[in-house]
Amino acid sequence: MIVFRKGPGRLVNDGMFHDGGVLRTSDRAYLNLHRPGVARALLDEALERGHDFAPAETIEIDGWELIDGALRRLRPPDQPAPQDDQPCDHPDPRRR
């Protein structure tokens, strides 16, 4: 199990921060654990570091140690969609 525990400089959901968000305040490293691909990035980083999830017993892995590697694995979020008032180059006016 990958866990993120609160502590000095480490923010997790506490009623004031959104559910699923973790933030390291020293460099503003942020993960939204609900975002698609984040769990996979954390798992891949843990596996690359030699963690084994095959045993039947539950182990805890400090997610803060994986955050930098997970952020490197994630693609940047998609660019915002163009605004409706911007011209469209598509030749069919119905598709604007």
C-alpha atoms as a printed R data frame, in Angstrom:
   type eleno elety resid chain resno       x       y       z
1  ATOM     1    CA   MET     A     1   0.000   0.000   0.000
2  ATOM     2    CA   ILE     A     2   1.395   3.414  -0.957
3  ATOM     3    CA   VAL     A     3   0.568   5.987   1.702
4  ATOM     4    CA   PHE     A     4   0.948   9.732   2.051
5  ATOM     5    CA   ARG     A     5   1.010  10.804   5.689
6  ATOM     6    CA   LYS     A     6   0.761  14.437   6.735
7  ATOM     7    CA   GLY     A     7   3.726  16.040   8.387
8  ATOM     8    CA   PRO     A     8   5.835  19.186   8.307
9  ATOM     9    CA   GLY     A     9   5.806  20.473   4.736
10 ATOM    10    CA   ARG     A    10   3.497  17.655   3.603
11 ATOM    11    CA   LEU     A    11  -0.165  18.429   3.083
12 ATOM    12    CA   VAL     A    12  -2.886  15.827   2.623
13 ATOM    13    CA   ASN     A    13  -6.680  16.007   2.752
14 ATOM    14    CA   ASP     A    14  -7.613  17.385   6.151
15 ATOM    15    CA   GLY     A    15 -10.956  18.982   5.400
16 ATOM    16    CA   MET     A    16  -9.352  22.164   4.056
17 ATOM    17    CA   PHE     A    17  -7.478  20.551   1.142
18 ATOM    18    CA   HIS     A    18  -9.365  18.654  -1.567
19 ATOM    19    CA   ASP     A    19  -9.814  14.889  -1.330
20 ATOM    20    CA   GLY     A    20  -7.063  13.096  -3.245
21 ATOM    21    CA   GLY     A    21  -4.593  15.969  -3.294
22 ATOM    22    CA   VAL     A    22  -1.108  15.737  -1.790
23 ATOM    23    CA   LEU     A    23   1.314  18.659  -1.737
24 ATOM    24    CA   ARG     A    24   4.949  18.950  -0.687
25 ATOM    25    CA   THR     A    25   5.247  22.603   0.284
26 ATOM    26    CA   SER     A    26   9.031  22.962  -0.064
27 ATOM    27    CA   ASP     A    27   8.846  22.849  -3.863
28 ATOM    28    CA   ARG     A    28   5.054  22.797  -4.463
29 ATOM    29    CA   ALA     A    29   5.228  19.210  -5.809
30 ATOM    30    CA   TYR     A    30   1.562  18.250  -6.181
31 ATOM    31    CA   LEU     A    31  -0.305  15.082  -7.116
32 ATOM    32    CA   ASN     A    32  -4.035  14.602  -7.570
33 ATOM    33    CA   LEU     A    33  -4.431  10.945  -6.656
34 ATOM    34    CA   HIS     A    34  -7.783  10.849  -8.507
35 ATOM    35    CA   ARG     A    35  -6.221  11.894 -11.818
36 ATOM    36    CA   PRO     A    36  -6.002   9.034 -14.332
37 ATOM    37    CA   GLY     A    37  -2.532   7.538 -14.464
38 ATOM    38    CA   VAL     A    38  -1.299   8.775 -11.076
39 ATOM    39    CA   ALA     A    39  -1.756   5.442  -9.281
40 ATOM    40    CA   ARG     A    40   0.005   3.674 -12.175
41 ATOM    41    CA   ALA     A    41   2.894   6.183 -12.065
42 ATOM    42    CA   LEU     A    42   3.311   5.630  -8.313
43 ATOM    43    CA   LEU     A    43   3.163   1.851  -8.726
44 ATOM    44    CA   ASP     A    44   5.693   1.888 -11.583
45 ATOM    45    CA   GLU     A    45   8.043   4.069  -9.546
46 ATOM    46    CA   ALA     A    46   7.756   1.749  -6.538
47 ATOM    47    CA   LEU     A    47   8.435  -1.313  -8.702
48 ATOM    48    CA   GLU     A    48  11.462   0.356 -10.300
49 ATOM    49    CA   ARG     A    49  12.828   1.003  -6.805
50 ATOM    50    CA   GLY     A    50  12.565  -2.703  -6.011
51 ATOM    51    CA   HIS     A    51   9.349  -2.841  -3.997
52 ATOM    52    CA   ASP     A    52   7.546  -6.175  -4.334
53 ATOM    53    CA   PHE     A    53   3.765  -6.287  -4.233
54 ATOM    54    CA   ALA     A    54   3.525 -10.069  -4.677
55 ATOM    55    CA   PRO     A    55   3.663 -11.170  -1.008
56 ATOM    56    CA   ALA     A    56   0.308 -11.685   0.667
57 ATOM    57    CA   GLU     A    57   1.124  -9.465   3.644
58 ATOM    58    CA   THR     A    58   0.347  -5.762   3.559
59 ATOM    59    CA   ILE     A    59   3.329  -3.436   3.384
60 ATOM    60    CA   GLU     A    60   3.353   0.348   3.521
61 ATOM    61    CA   ILE     A    61   5.475   2.380   1.145
62 ATOM    62    CA   ASP     A    62   6.029   6.077   1.808
63 ATOM    63    CA   GLY     A    63   4.432   7.850  -1.154
64 ATOM    64    CA   TRP     A    64   6.484  10.975  -0.497
65 ATOM    65    CA   GLU     A    65   9.603   9.039  -1.528
66 ATOM    66    CA   LEU     A    66   7.929   8.234  -4.875
67 ATOM    67    CA   ILE     A    67   6.419  11.615  -5.719
68 ATOM    68    CA   ASP     A    68   9.291  12.957  -7.859
69 ATOM    69    CA   GLY     A    69   9.509   9.802  -9.962
70 ATOM    70    CA   ALA     A    70   5.733   9.684 -10.374
71 ATOM    71    CA   LEU     A    71   5.651  13.308 -11.524
72 ATOM    72    CA   ARG     A    72   8.329  12.563 -14.121
73 ATOM    73    CA   ARG     A    73   6.245   9.644 -15.431
74 ATOM    74    CA   LEU     A    74   3.047  11.656 -15.824
75 ATOM    75    CA   ARG     A    75   2.299  13.495 -19.005
76 ATOM    76    CA   PRO     A    76   1.445  17.170 -18.634
77 ATOM    77    CA   PRO     A    77  -2.305  17.797 -18.560
78 ATOM    78    CA   ASP     A    78  -3.940  18.462 -21.913
79 ATOM    79    CA   GLN     A    79  -3.898  22.014 -23.155
80 ATOM    80    CA   PRO     A    80  -7.147  23.911 -22.599
81 ATOM    81    CA   ALA     A    81  -9.660  23.648 -25.411
82 ATOM    82    CA   PRO     A    82  -9.952  26.686 -27.691
83 ATOM    83    CA   GLN     A    83 -12.658  29.166 -26.777
84 ATOM    84    CA   ASP     A    84 -15.911  29.076 -28.774
85 ATOM    85    CA   ASP     A    85 -15.387  32.618 -30.061
86 ATOM    86    CA   GLN     A    86 -12.108  31.739 -31.795
87 ATOM    87    CA   PRO     A    87 -12.278  31.120 -35.560
88 ATOM    88    CA   CYS     A    88 -12.193  27.560 -36.785
89 ATOM    89    CA   ASP     A    89 -10.326  26.506 -39.932
90 ATOM    90    CA   HIS     A    90 -12.593  23.556 -40.663
91 ATOM    91    CA   PRO     A    91 -14.256  23.935 -44.117
92 ATOM    92    CA   ASP     A    92 -17.640  22.625 -42.898
93 ATOM    93    CA   PRO     A    93 -19.362  25.460 -40.947
94 ATOM    94    CA   ARG     A    94 -21.512  22.906 -39.090
95 ATOM    95    CA   ARG     A    95 -18.347  21.605 -37.362
96 ATOM    96    CA   ARG     A    96 -17.293  24.957 -35.920
